[in-house]
Amino acid sequence: MAPQDQEAGFDESPALSCNYTVRVLEPIPKKHNAGPSGWGCLPQGDKWHLAPSLQGGLPLPLNFWSSCIKYLIFLLNFLFSLLGLLTLVVGLWGLTDKESLGSQQLPHLGTDPMLLFVVVGLTVSIVSLAGCVGALCENVCLLWFFAGGILTFLILETLAGILIYALWDQLQDILDSTMLVAINRYQDDSDLRFLLDEIQLGLQCCGVVSYQDWKLNLYFNCSSPGVQACGLPHSCCINPWENGTIINSQCGFGALSLDEATAQNVVHSEGCGPRLRQWLSHNSWVIRDYTLVTTVTEGLEFLLVTKLVRDIKVRKASD
């Protein structure tokens, strides 16, 4: 072997000599992004144990303000996820309790108010949990998913606000039609029965236009063979309480067979449609302020998430 080859570090061929040394070239270790600076909270196998020796220490932590943003997003979304899960449980309990998933209730499942609780609770839970875990684990993918969900909520809420403002008169007609549907299904849907009773008791009204609207219900119509024929629900009564503590469910029996002057002494004759519009007009500021606070909160969260994602990327680039 030539001297220059030996100086270059090449070993003698095994065929020429038994006294040789095999030099193994070690691969250059690669930098691993694991742990808090990688894709998740959990270490990636044994790579995390090599991180201190390969990188000279743990990844650099976020600065003070970025850490505050991180834990603020985690806390807010933890609370929202609990609220969403609670809403989901209430919706599922309502569907299960009245057997809405059965074959008899399946045609009305699309108009079931408990279905709204399920959809809203499930959506809020998924988006909030993504923001909660993404902030805690500094997961950029989950944070972008959360930001996309927040942006979708903002767009839908903005569109809903514009439609409500532009189509307010038409929505009032839709509200009256919805109450008529609730009157027709009063005995068949426990949720609609509860909501309608609360409206009639709270606003001290009966029906949509007048108490005569209850003739549309097959159970209260005077042609019905049941004991409730020509009657009204207890929520239509002027005094539905017996001894001031117990609801008298029979206080409205026979009210539809009375003349209007006599019926006014027993039940509320005015419909809930005008009173509900009046209530909405007087309390519109509550709805407006609630919508404004919700929109501002979601917009602030969106800005905080984008700031946190930018800080995480900067920190990863400096590792």
PDB file of C-alpha atoms in Angstrom:
ATOM      1  CA  MET A   1       0.000   0.000   0.000  1.00  0.00           C
ATOM      2  CA  ALA A   2       1.224   3.419  -0.898  1.00  0.00           C
ATOM      3  CA  PRO A   3       2.405   5.703   1.894  1.00  0.00           C
ATOM      4  CA  GLN A   4       0.028   8.412   0.823  1.00  0.00           C
ATOM      5  CA  ASP A   5      -2.866   5.995   1.198  1.00  0.00           C
ATOM      6  CA  GLN A   6      -1.793   5.128   4.706  1.00  0.00           C
ATOM      7  CA  GLU A   7      -1.486   8.776   5.611  1.00  0.00           C
ATOM      8  CA  ALA A   8      -5.016   9.319   4.214  1.00  0.00           C
ATOM      9  CA  GLY A   9      -6.324   6.834   6.754  1.00  0.00           C
ATOM     10  CA  PHE A  10      -7.019   3.754   4.554  1.00  0.00           C
ATOM     11  CA  ASP A  11      -6.356   0.390   6.216  1.00  0.00           C
ATOM     12  CA  GLU A  12      -4.433  -2.443   4.682  1.00  0.00           C
ATOM     13  CA  SER A  13      -6.485  -4.936   2.701  1.00  0.00           C
ATOM     14  CA  PRO A  14      -7.464  -8.081   4.661  1.00  0.00           C
ATOM     15  CA  ALA A  15      -6.156 -10.261   1.839  1.00  0.00           C
ATOM     16  CA  LEU A  16      -2.587  -8.945   2.309  1.00  0.00           C
ATOM     17  CA  SER A  17      -2.297  -9.008   6.083  1.00  0.00           C
ATOM     18  CA  CYS A  18      -4.025 -10.512   9.124  1.00  0.00           C
ATOM     19  CA  ASN A  19      -3.056  -7.622  11.320  1.00  0.00           C
ATOM     20  CA  TYR A  20      -5.531  -4.973  10.260  1.00  0.00           C
ATOM     21  CA  THR A  21      -8.032  -2.707  11.900  1.00  0.00           C
ATOM     22  CA  VAL A  22     -11.481  -2.006  10.501  1.00  0.00           C
ATOM     23  CA  ARG A  23     -12.466   1.593  10.988  1.00  0.00           C
ATOM     24  CA  VAL A  24     -16.226   2.080  11.366  1.00  0.00           C
ATOM     25  CA  LEU A  25     -17.528   5.455  10.296  1.00  0.00           C
ATOM     26  CA  GLU A  26     -20.071   6.740  12.821  1.00  0.00           C
ATOM     27  CA  PRO A  27     -23.147   8.466  11.334  1.00  0.00           C
ATOM     28  CA  ILE A  28     -23.547  12.093  12.215  1.00  0.00           C
ATOM     29  CA  PRO A  29     -26.293  12.334  14.800  1.00  0.00           C
ATOM     30  CA  LYS A  30     -29.355  14.247  13.690  1.00  0.00           C
ATOM     31  CA  LYS A  31     -31.147  16.834  15.695  1.00  0.00           C
ATOM     32  CA  HIS A  32     -34.413  15.585  17.156  1.00  0.00           C
ATOM     33  CA  ASN A  33     -37.380  17.807  17.845  1.00  0.00           C
ATOM     34  CA  ALA A  34     -39.121  15.927  20.623  1.00  0.00           C
ATOM     35  CA  GLY A  35     -40.870  16.725  23.821  1.00  0.00           C
ATOM     36  CA  PRO A  36     -42.273  20.225  24.231  1.00  0.00           C
ATOM     37  CA  SER A  37     -40.624  21.488  21.024  1.00  0.00           C
ATOM     38  CA  GLY A  38     -41.895  18.599  18.850  1.00  0.00           C
ATOM     39  CA  TRP A  39     -45.380  17.530  17.785  1.00  0.00           C
ATOM     40  CA  GLY A  40     -46.743  16.579  21.179  1.00  0.00           C
ATOM     41  CA  CYS A  41     -46.357  16.479  24.940  1.00  0.00           C
ATOM     42  CA  LEU A  42     -45.032  12.924  25.142  1.00  0.00           C
ATOM     43  CA  PRO A  43     -41.369  12.051  24.382  1.00  0.00           C
ATOM     44  CA  GLN A  44     -40.717  10.223  21.110  1.00  0.00           C
ATOM     45  CA  GLY A  45     -39.124   6.991  22.350  1.00  0.00           C
ATOM     46  CA  ASP A  46     -35.473   7.084  23.263  1.00  0.00           C
ATOM     47  CA  LYS A  47     -34.823  10.179  21.187  1.00  0.00           C
ATOM     48  CA  TRP A  48     -35.783  12.427  24.083  1.00  0.00           C
ATOM     49  CA  HIS A  49     -33.123  10.854  26.312  1.00  0.00           C
ATOM     50  CA  LEU A  50     -30.466  11.759  23.747  1.00  0.00           C
ATOM     51  CA  ALA A  51     -31.654  15.353  23.380  1.00  0.00           C
ATOM     52  CA  PRO A  52     -29.465  16.864  26.141  1.00  0.00           C
ATOM     53  CA  SER A  53     -26.315  15.263  24.760  1.00  0.00           C
ATOM     54  CA  LEU A  54     -27.127  16.008  21.136  1.00  0.00           C
ATOM     55  CA  GLN A  55     -28.425  19.546  21.555  1.00  0.00           C
ATOM     56  CA  GLY A  56     -26.480  20.612  24.583  1.00  0.00           C
ATOM     57  CA  GLY A  57     -29.604  20.917  26.777  1.00  0.00           C
ATOM     58  CA  LEU A  58     -33.380  21.094  26.691  1.00  0.00           C
ATOM     59  CA  PRO A  59     -35.189  23.239  24.095  1.00  0.00           C
ATOM     60  CA  LEU A  60     -35.469  26.874  24.939  1.00  0.00           C
ATOM     61  CA  PRO A  61     -38.670  27.719  26.822  1.00  0.00           C
ATOM     62  CA  LEU A  62     -41.165  30.329  25.685  1.00  0.00           C
ATOM     63  CA  ASN A  63     -40.711  33.844  26.967  1.00  0.00           C
ATOM     64  CA  PHE A  64     -42.835  35.218  29.791  1.00  0.00           C
ATOM     65  CA  TRP A  65     -45.619  36.747  27.691  1.00  0.00           C
ATOM     66  CA  SER A  66     -45.871  33.745  25.400  1.00  0.00           C
ATOM     67  CA  SER A  67     -46.149  31.467  28.427  1.00  0.00           C
ATOM     68  CA  CYS A  68     -48.922  33.666  29.820  1.00  0.00           C
ATOM     69  CA  ILE A  69     -50.771  33.459  26.506  1.00  0.00           C
ATOM     70  CA  LYS A  70     -50.266  29.692  26.422  1.00  0.00           C
ATOM     71  CA  TYR A  71     -51.795  29.049  29.843  1.00  0.00           C
ATOM     72  CA  LEU A  72     -54.533  31.639  29.328  1.00  0.00           C
ATOM     73  CA  ILE A  73     -55.656  29.821  26.167  1.00  0.00           C
ATOM     74  CA  PHE A  74     -55.451  26.508  28.023  1.00  0.00           C
ATOM     75  CA  LEU A  75     -57.574  27.779  30.924  1.00  0.00           C
ATOM     76  CA  LEU A  76     -60.235  29.408  28.755  1.00  0.00           C
ATOM     77  CA  ASN A  77     -60.618  26.391  26.519  1.00  0.00           C
ATOM     78  CA  PHE A  78     -60.653  24.016  29.483  1.00  0.00           C
ATOM     79  CA  LEU A  79     -63.662  25.895  30.853  1.00  0.00           C
ATOM     80  CA  PHE A  80     -65.347  26.044  27.432  1.00  0.00           C
ATOM     81  CA  SER A  81     -64.750  22.326  26.903  1.00  0.00           C
ATOM     82  CA  LEU A  82     -66.439  21.547  30.222  1.00  0.00           C
ATOM     83  CA  LEU A  83     -69.371  23.750  29.220  1.00  0.00           C
ATOM     84  CA  GLY A  84     -69.569  22.039  25.833  1.00  0.00           C
ATOM     85  CA  LEU A  85     -69.460  18.566  27.390  1.00  0.00           C
ATOM     86  CA  LEU A  86     -72.197  19.559  29.836  1.00  0.00           C
ATOM     87  CA  THR A  87     -74.366  20.786  26.952  1.00  0.00           C
ATOM     88  CA  LEU A  88     -73.698  17.554  25.073  1.00  0.00           C
ATOM     89  CA  VAL A  89     -74.661  15.428  28.091  1.00  0.00           C
ATOM     90  CA  VAL A  90     -77.888  17.403  28.561  1.00  0.00           C
ATOM     91  CA  GLY A  91     -78.785  16.913  24.904  1.00  0.00           C
ATOM     92  CA  LEU A  92     -78.045  13.183  24.939  1.00  0.00           C
ATOM     93  CA  TRP A  93     -79.951  12.777  28.192  1.00  0.00           C
ATOM     94  CA  GLY A  94     -82.948  14.579  26.688  1.00  0.00           C
ATOM     95  CA  LEU A  95     -82.911  12.393  23.585  1.00  0.00           C
ATOM     96  CA  THR A  96     -82.561   9.212  25.598  1.00  0.00           C
ATOM     97  CA  ASP A  97     -85.088  10.161  28.274  1.00  0.00           C
ATOM     98  CA  LYS A  98     -87.970  10.604  25.855  1.00  0.00           C
ATOM     99  CA  GLU A  99     -86.782   7.899  23.441  1.00  0.00           C
ATOM    100  CA  SER A 100     -86.375  10.330  20.571  1.00  0.00           C
ATOM    101  CA  LEU A 101     -84.182   7.836  18.736  1.00  0.00           C
ATOM    102  CA  GLY A 102     -86.977   5.308  18.545  1.00  0.00           C
ATOM    103  CA  SER A 103     -88.904   4.540  15.396  1.00  0.00           C
ATOM    104  CA  GLN A 104     -91.965   6.542  16.498  1.00  0.00           C
ATOM    105  CA  GLN A 105     -90.005   9.750  17.153  1.00  0.00           C
ATOM    106  CA  LEU A 106     -87.577   9.442  14.236  1.00  0.00           C
ATOM    107  CA  PRO A 107     -89.642  11.629  11.815  1.00  0.00           C
ATOM    108  CA  HIS A 108     -89.491  14.515  14.340  1.00  0.00           C
ATOM    109  CA  LEU A 109     -85.796  14.114  15.205  1.00  0.00           C
ATOM    110  CA  GLY A 110     -84.772  16.946  12.873  1.00  0.00           C
ATOM    111  CA  THR A 111     -86.972  19.428  14.769  1.00  0.00           C
ATOM    112  CA  ASP A 112     -86.117  18.133  18.226  1.00  0.00           C
ATOM    113  CA  PRO A 113     -84.698  20.993  20.363  1.00  0.00           C
ATOM    114  CA  MET A 114     -82.435  18.500  22.168  1.00  0.00           C
ATOM    115  CA  LEU A 115     -80.673  17.844  18.877  1.00  0.00           C
ATOM    116  CA  LEU A 116     -79.482  21.461  18.927  1.00  0.00           C
ATOM    117  CA  PHE A 117     -77.892  20.868  22.354  1.00  0.00           C
ATOM    118  CA  VAL A 118     -76.108  17.779  20.993  1.00  0.00           C
ATOM    119  CA  VAL A 119     -74.734  19.534  17.897  1.00  0.00           C
ATOM    120  CA  VAL A 120     -73.643  22.681  19.749  1.00  0.00           C
ATOM    121  CA  GLY A 121     -72.162  20.722  22.676  1.00  0.00           C
ATOM    122  CA  LEU A 122     -70.229  18.345  20.409  1.00  0.00           C
ATOM    123  CA  THR A 123     -68.854  21.146  18.226  1.00  0.00           C
ATOM    124  CA  VAL A 124     -67.815  23.350  21.142  1.00  0.00           C
ATOM    125  CA  SER A 125     -66.224  20.380  22.930  1.00  0.00           C
ATOM    126  CA  ILE A 126     -64.128  19.318  19.941  1.00  0.00           C
ATOM    127  CA  VAL A 127     -62.889  22.818  19.129  1.00  0.00           C
ATOM    128  CA  SER A 128     -62.220  23.724  22.779  1.00  0.00           C
ATOM    129  CA  LEU A 129     -60.367  20.464  23.513  1.00  0.00           C
ATOM    130  CA  ALA A 130     -58.215  21.032  20.423  1.00  0.00           C
ATOM    131  CA  GLY A 131     -57.287  24.506  21.708  1.00  0.00           C
ATOM    132  CA  CYS A 132     -56.740  23.208  25.245  1.00  0.00           C
ATOM    133  CA  VAL A 133     -54.426  20.340  24.259  1.00  0.00           C
ATOM    134  CA  GLY A 134     -52.766  22.340  21.498  1.00  0.00           C
ATOM    135  CA  ALA A 135     -51.829  25.155  23.865  1.00  0.00           C
ATOM    136  CA  LEU A 136     -50.586  22.838  26.614  1.00  0.00           C
ATOM    137  CA  CYS A 137     -48.524  20.664  24.261  1.00  0.00           C
ATOM    138  CA  GLU A 138     -47.508  23.534  21.957  1.00  0.00           C
ATOM    139  CA  ASN A 139     -48.928  21.561  19.032  1.00  0.00           C
ATOM    140  CA  VAL A 140     -49.085  23.800  15.993  1.00  0.00           C
ATOM    141  CA  CYS A 141     -51.528  21.564  14.086  1.00  0.00           C
ATOM    142  CA  LEU A 142     -54.084  21.520  16.912  1.00  0.00           C
ATOM    143  CA  LEU A 143     -53.697  25.251  17.436  1.00  0.00           C
ATOM    144  CA  TRP A 144     -54.368  25.923  13.747  1.00  0.00           C
ATOM    145  CA  PHE A 145     -57.402  23.608  13.915  1.00  0.00           C
ATOM    146  CA  PHE A 146     -58.672  25.574  16.916  1.00  0.00           C
ATOM    147  CA  ALA A 147     -58.050  28.878  15.140  1.00  0.00           C
ATOM    148  CA  GLY A 148     -59.992  27.607  12.127  1.00  0.00           C
ATOM    149  CA  GLY A 149     -62.897  26.613  14.369  1.00  0.00           C
ATOM    150  CA  ILE A 150     -62.925  30.032  16.044  1.00  0.00           C
ATOM    151  CA  LEU A 151     -62.842  31.756  12.653  1.00  0.00           C
ATOM    152  CA  THR A 152     -65.761  29.592  11.480  1.00  0.00           C
ATOM    153  CA  PHE A 153     -67.758  30.531  14.596  1.00  0.00           C
ATOM    154  CA  LEU A 154     -67.077  34.218  13.973  1.00  0.00           C
ATOM    155  CA  ILE A 155     -68.235  33.985  10.361  1.00  0.00           C
ATOM    156  CA  LEU A 156     -71.416  32.087  11.278  1.00  0.00           C
ATOM    157  CA  GLU A 157     -72.251  34.487  14.107  1.00  0.00           C
ATOM    158  CA  THR A 158     -71.699  37.484  11.844  1.00  0.00           C
ATOM    159  CA  LEU A 159     -73.936  36.016   9.148  1.00  0.00           C
ATOM    160  CA  ALA A 160     -76.587  35.142  11.732  1.00  0.00           C
ATOM    161  CA  GLY A 161     -76.534  38.691  13.103  1.00  0.00           C
ATOM    162  CA  ILE A 162     -76.902  40.176   9.621  1.00  0.00           C
ATOM    163  CA  LEU A 163     -79.796  37.835   8.778  1.00  0.00           C
ATOM    164  CA  ILE A 164     -81.590  38.543  12.064  1.00  0.00           C
ATOM    165  CA  TYR A 165     -81.277  42.287  11.535  1.00  0.00           C
ATOM    166  CA  ALA A 166     -82.332  42.177   7.858  1.00  0.00           C
ATOM    167  CA  LEU A 167     -85.126  39.599   8.203  1.00  0.00           C
ATOM    168  CA  TRP A 168     -86.522  40.560  11.612  1.00  0.00           C
ATOM    169  CA  ASP A 169     -90.162  40.759  10.457  1.00  0.00           C
ATOM    170  CA  GLN A 170     -89.964  37.435   8.622  1.00  0.00           C
ATOM    171  CA  LEU A 171     -88.351  35.818  11.659  1.00  0.00           C
ATOM    172  CA  GLN A 172     -91.271  36.895  13.816  1.00  0.00           C
ATOM    173  CA  ASP A 173     -93.625  35.102  11.438  1.00  0.00           C
ATOM    174  CA  ILE A 174     -91.368  32.037  11.612  1.00  0.00           C
ATOM    175  CA  LEU A 175     -91.491  32.253  15.405  1.00  0.00           C
ATOM    176  CA  ASP A 176     -95.308  32.241  15.327  1.00  0.00           C
ATOM    177  CA  SER A 177     -95.281  29.224  13.003  1.00  0.00           C
ATOM    178  CA  THR A 178     -92.866  27.436  15.322  1.00  0.00           C
ATOM    179  CA  MET A 179     -95.138  28.038  18.298  1.00  0.00           C
ATOM    180  CA  LEU A 180     -98.084  26.632  16.332  1.00  0.00           C
ATOM    181  CA  VAL A 181     -96.022  23.496  15.650  1.00  0.00           C
ATOM    182  CA  ALA A 182     -95.269  23.295  19.377  1.00  0.00           C
ATOM    183  CA  ILE A 183     -98.999  23.525  20.140  1.00  0.00           C
ATOM    184  CA  ASN A 184     -99.724  20.646  17.738  1.00  0.00           C
ATOM    185  CA  ARG A 185     -97.009  18.462  19.286  1.00  0.00           C
ATOM    186  CA  TYR A 186     -97.589  19.573  22.879  1.00  0.00           C
ATOM    187  CA  GLN A 187     -98.474  16.117  24.183  1.00  0.00           C
ATOM    188  CA  ASP A 188     -95.947  14.250  22.045  1.00  0.00           C
ATOM    189  CA  ASP A 189     -92.726  16.136  22.820  1.00  0.00           C
ATOM    190  CA  SER A 190     -91.762  16.770  26.429  1.00  0.00           C
ATOM    191  CA  ASP A 191     -89.178  19.436  25.499  1.00  0.00           C
ATOM    192  CA  LEU A 192     -91.637  21.485  23.459  1.00  0.00           C
ATOM    193  CA  ARG A 193     -94.193  21.089  26.231  1.00  0.00           C
ATOM    194  CA  PHE A 194     -91.732  22.407  28.798  1.00  0.00           C
ATOM    195  CA  LEU A 195     -90.684  25.393  26.641  1.00  0.00           C
ATOM    196  CA  LEU A 196     -94.255  26.311  25.748  1.00  0.00           C
ATOM    197  CA  ASP A 197     -95.400  26.093  29.368  1.00  0.00           C
ATOM    198  CA  GLU A 198     -92.521  28.324  30.466  1.00  0.00           C
ATOM    199  CA  ILE A 199     -93.384  30.923  27.813  1.00  0.00           C
ATOM    200  CA  GLN A 200     -97.086  30.953  28.696  1.00  0.00           C
ATOM    201  CA  LEU A 201     -96.442  31.088  32.444  1.00  0.00           C
ATOM    202  CA  GLY A 202     -93.721  33.729  32.167  1.00  0.00           C
ATOM    203  CA  LEU A 203     -95.536  36.025  29.730  1.00  0.00           C
ATOM    204  CA  GLN A 204     -99.020  35.234  31.098  1.00  0.00           C
ATOM    205  CA  CYS A 205    -100.452  34.417  27.701  1.00  0.00           C
ATOM    206  CA  CYS A 206    -102.076  31.489  25.925  1.00  0.00           C
ATOM    207  CA  GLY A 207    -101.657  30.280  22.347  1.00  0.00           C
ATOM    208  CA  VAL A 208    -100.088  32.329  19.565  1.00  0.00           C
ATOM    209  CA  VAL A 209    -102.799  34.811  18.567  1.00  0.00           C
ATOM    210  CA  SER A 210    -105.345  33.834  21.241  1.00  0.00           C
ATOM    211  CA  TYR A 211    -106.253  30.897  23.457  1.00  0.00           C
ATOM    212  CA  GLN A 212    -108.431  29.589  20.615  1.00  0.00           C
ATOM    213  CA  ASP A 213    -105.248  28.352  18.892  1.00  0.00           C
ATOM    214  CA  TRP A 214    -105.302  25.328  21.189  1.00  0.00           C
ATOM    215  CA  LYS A 215    -108.190  23.928  19.145  1.00  0.00           C
ATOM    216  CA  LEU A 216    -105.482  22.864  16.668  1.00  0.00           C
ATOM    217  CA  ASN A 217    -104.272  20.281  19.182  1.00  0.00           C
ATOM    218  CA  LEU A 218    -106.017  16.937  18.762  1.00  0.00           C
ATOM    219  CA  TYR A 219    -106.129  16.328  22.507  1.00  0.00           C
ATOM    220  CA  PHE A 220    -107.649  19.713  23.437  1.00  0.00           C
ATOM    221  CA  ASN A 221    -110.003  20.020  20.468  1.00  0.00           C
ATOM    222  CA  CYS A 222    -113.658  19.767  21.461  1.00  0.00           C
ATOM    223  CA  SER A 223    -114.094  16.864  19.047  1.00  0.00           C
ATOM    224  CA  SER A 224    -111.575  14.781  20.982  1.00  0.00           C
ATOM    225  CA  PRO A 225    -112.986  11.833  22.950  1.00  0.00           C
ATOM    226  CA  GLY A 226    -110.467  12.261  25.794  1.00  0.00           C
ATOM    227  CA  VAL A 227    -110.874  13.972  29.142  1.00  0.00           C
ATOM    228  CA  GLN A 228    -108.862  16.974  27.895  1.00  0.00           C
ATOM    229  CA  ALA A 229    -111.419  17.808  25.183  1.00  0.00           C
ATOM    230  CA  CYS A 230    -112.303  21.544  25.146  1.00  0.00           C
ATOM    231  CA  GLY A 231    -109.585  22.119  27.726  1.00  0.00           C
ATOM    232  CA  LEU A 232    -106.365  24.117  27.960  1.00  0.00           C
ATOM    233  CA  PRO A 233    -102.972  23.430  29.538  1.00  0.00           C
ATOM    234  CA  HIS A 234    -102.443  24.553  33.122  1.00  0.00           C
ATOM    235  CA  SER A 235     -99.945  27.194  31.884  1.00  0.00           C
ATOM    236  CA  CYS A 236    -102.874  29.098  30.316  1.00  0.00           C
ATOM    237  CA  CYS A 237    -104.674  29.472  33.644  1.00  0.00           C
ATOM    238  CA  ILE A 238    -104.673  32.779  35.486  1.00  0.00           C
ATOM    239  CA  ASN A 239    -104.133  30.928  38.750  1.00  0.00           C
ATOM    240  CA  PRO A 240    -102.635  27.497  37.974  1.00  0.00           C
ATOM    241  CA  TRP A 241    -101.653  26.801  41.580  1.00  0.00           C
ATOM    242  CA  GLU A 242    -103.632  24.765  44.074  1.00  0.00           C
ATOM    243  CA  ASN A 243    -103.090  25.924  47.683  1.00  0.00           C
ATOM    244  CA  GLY A 244    -100.262  28.104  46.327  1.00  0.00           C
ATOM    245  CA  THR A 245     -97.770  25.228  46.074  1.00  0.00           C
ATOM    246  CA  ILE A 246     -99.046  22.485  43.734  1.00  0.00           C
ATOM    247  CA  ILE A 247     -99.908  22.937  40.064  1.00  0.00           C
ATOM    248  CA  ASN A 248    -103.531  22.126  39.274  1.00  0.00           C
ATOM    249  CA  SER A 249    -103.266  20.357  35.911  1.00  0.00           C
ATOM    250  CA  GLN A 250    -107.069  20.448  35.490  1.00  0.00           C
ATOM    251  CA  CYS A 251    -107.537  24.200  35.979  1.00  0.00           C
ATOM    252  CA  GLY A 252    -108.057  24.731  32.233  1.00  0.00           C
ATOM    253  CA  PHE A 253    -110.462  21.857  31.608  1.00  0.00           C
ATOM    254  CA  GLY A 254    -113.549  22.970  29.655  1.00  0.00           C
ATOM    255  CA  ALA A 255    -112.215  26.505  29.029  1.00  0.00           C
ATOM    256  CA  LEU A 256    -112.652  26.260  25.248  1.00  0.00           C
ATOM    257  CA  SER A 257    -116.365  25.520  25.665  1.00  0.00           C
ATOM    258  CA  LEU A 258    -116.922  28.751  27.621  1.00  0.00           C
ATOM    259  CA  ASP A 259    -117.830  32.071  26.028  1.00  0.00           C
ATOM    260  CA  GLU A 260    -114.949  34.539  25.741  1.00  0.00           C
ATOM    261  CA  ALA A 261    -116.102  36.805  28.596  1.00  0.00           C
ATOM    262  CA  THR A 262    -116.332  33.882  31.019  1.00  0.00           C
ATOM    263  CA  ALA A 263    -113.102  32.281  29.776  1.00  0.00           C
ATOM    264  CA  GLN A 264    -111.160  35.496  30.463  1.00  0.00           C
ATOM    265  CA  ASN A 265    -111.825  34.995  34.180  1.00  0.00           C
ATOM    266  CA  VAL A 266    -110.214  31.546  34.084  1.00  0.00           C
ATOM    267  CA  VAL A 267    -107.439  31.651  31.479  1.00  0.00           C
ATOM    268  CA  HIS A 268    -105.313  34.245  29.680  1.00  0.00           C
ATOM    269  CA  SER A 269    -107.051  35.108  26.433  1.00  0.00           C
ATOM    270  CA  GLU A 270    -104.202  37.081  24.820  1.00  0.00           C
ATOM    271  CA  GLY A 271    -101.804  35.175  22.606  1.00  0.00           C
ATOM    272  CA  CYS A 272     -98.069  34.870  23.234  1.00  0.00           C
ATOM    273  CA  GLY A 273     -97.023  36.187  19.812  1.00  0.00           C
ATOM    274  CA  PRO A 274     -97.437  39.934  20.549  1.00  0.00           C
ATOM    275  CA  ARG A 275     -96.096  39.605  24.084  1.00  0.00           C
ATOM    276  CA  LEU A 276     -93.072  37.639  22.912  1.00  0.00           C
ATOM    277  CA  ARG A 277     -92.259  40.351  20.347  1.00  0.00           C
ATOM    278  CA  GLN A 278     -92.608  42.984  23.055  1.00  0.00           C
ATOM    279  CA  TRP A 279     -90.314  41.027  25.369  1.00  0.00           C
ATOM    280  CA  LEU A 280     -87.693  40.655  22.630  1.00  0.00           C
ATOM    281  CA  SER A 281     -87.844  44.404  21.910  1.00  0.00           C
ATOM    282  CA  HIS A 282     -87.353  45.306  25.577  1.00  0.00           C
ATOM    283  CA  ASN A 283     -84.513  42.803  26.067  1.00  0.00           C
ATOM    284  CA  SER A 284     -82.768  43.232  22.739  1.00  0.00           C
ATOM    285  CA  TRP A 285     -79.866  44.974  24.494  1.00  0.00           C
ATOM    286  CA  VAL A 286     -79.149  41.768  26.459  1.00  0.00           C
ATOM    287  CA  ILE A 287     -78.958  39.750  23.257  1.00  0.00           C
ATOM    288  CA  ARG A 288     -76.865  42.459  21.588  1.00  0.00           C
ATOM    289  CA  ASP A 289     -74.402  42.737  24.487  1.00  0.00           C
ATOM    290  CA  TYR A 290     -74.095  38.947  24.839  1.00  0.00           C
ATOM    291  CA  THR A 291     -73.376  38.602  21.128  1.00  0.00           C
ATOM    292  CA  LEU A 292     -70.843  41.438  21.273  1.00  0.00           C
ATOM    293  CA  VAL A 293     -68.996  39.960  24.275  1.00  0.00           C
ATOM    294  CA  THR A 294     -68.931  36.505  22.668  1.00  0.00           C
ATOM    295  CA  THR A 295     -67.617  37.876  19.374  1.00  0.00           C
ATOM    296  CA  VAL A 296     -64.922  39.982  21.056  1.00  0.00           C
ATOM    297  CA  THR A 297     -63.814  37.020  23.204  1.00  0.00           C
ATOM    298  CA  GLU A 298     -63.547  34.718  20.192  1.00  0.00           C
ATOM    299  CA  GLY A 299     -61.690  37.364  18.190  1.00  0.00           C
ATOM    300  CA  LEU A 300     -59.240  37.887  21.057  1.00  0.00           C
ATOM    301  CA  GLU A 301     -58.664  34.143  21.323  1.00  0.00           C
ATOM    302  CA  PHE A 302     -57.978  33.967  17.591  1.00  0.00           C
ATOM    303  CA  LEU A 303     -55.361  36.720  17.852  1.00  0.00           C
ATOM    304  CA  LEU A 304     -53.754  35.083  20.909  1.00  0.00           C
ATOM    305  CA  VAL A 305     -53.551  31.714  19.150  1.00  0.00           C
ATOM    306  CA  THR A 306     -51.883  33.203  16.074  1.00  0.00           C
ATOM    307  CA  LYS A 307     -49.396  34.993  18.359  1.00  0.00           C
ATOM    308  CA  LEU A 308     -48.644  31.760  20.233  1.00  0.00           C
ATOM    309  CA  VAL A 309     -48.151  29.794  17.002  1.00  0.00           C
ATOM    310  CA  ARG A 310     -45.726  32.438  15.732  1.00  0.00           C
ATOM    311  CA  ASP A 311     -43.751  32.337  19.002  1.00  0.00           C
ATOM    312  CA  ILE A 312     -43.594  28.535  18.925  1.00  0.00           C
ATOM    313  CA  LYS A 313     -42.251  28.551  15.373  1.00  0.00           C
ATOM    314  CA  VAL A 314     -39.645  31.177  16.273  1.00  0.00           C
ATOM    315  CA  ARG A 315     -38.577  29.138  19.315  1.00  0.00           C
ATOM    316  CA  LYS A 316     -38.294  25.948  17.221  1.00  0.00           C
ATOM    317  CA  ALA A 317     -36.211  27.723  14.631  1.00  0.00           C
ATOM    318  CA  SER A 318     -33.777  28.864  17.315  1.00  0.00           C
ATOM    319  CA  ASP A 319     -33.332  25.374  18.871  1.00  0.00           C
TER     320      ASP A 319
END
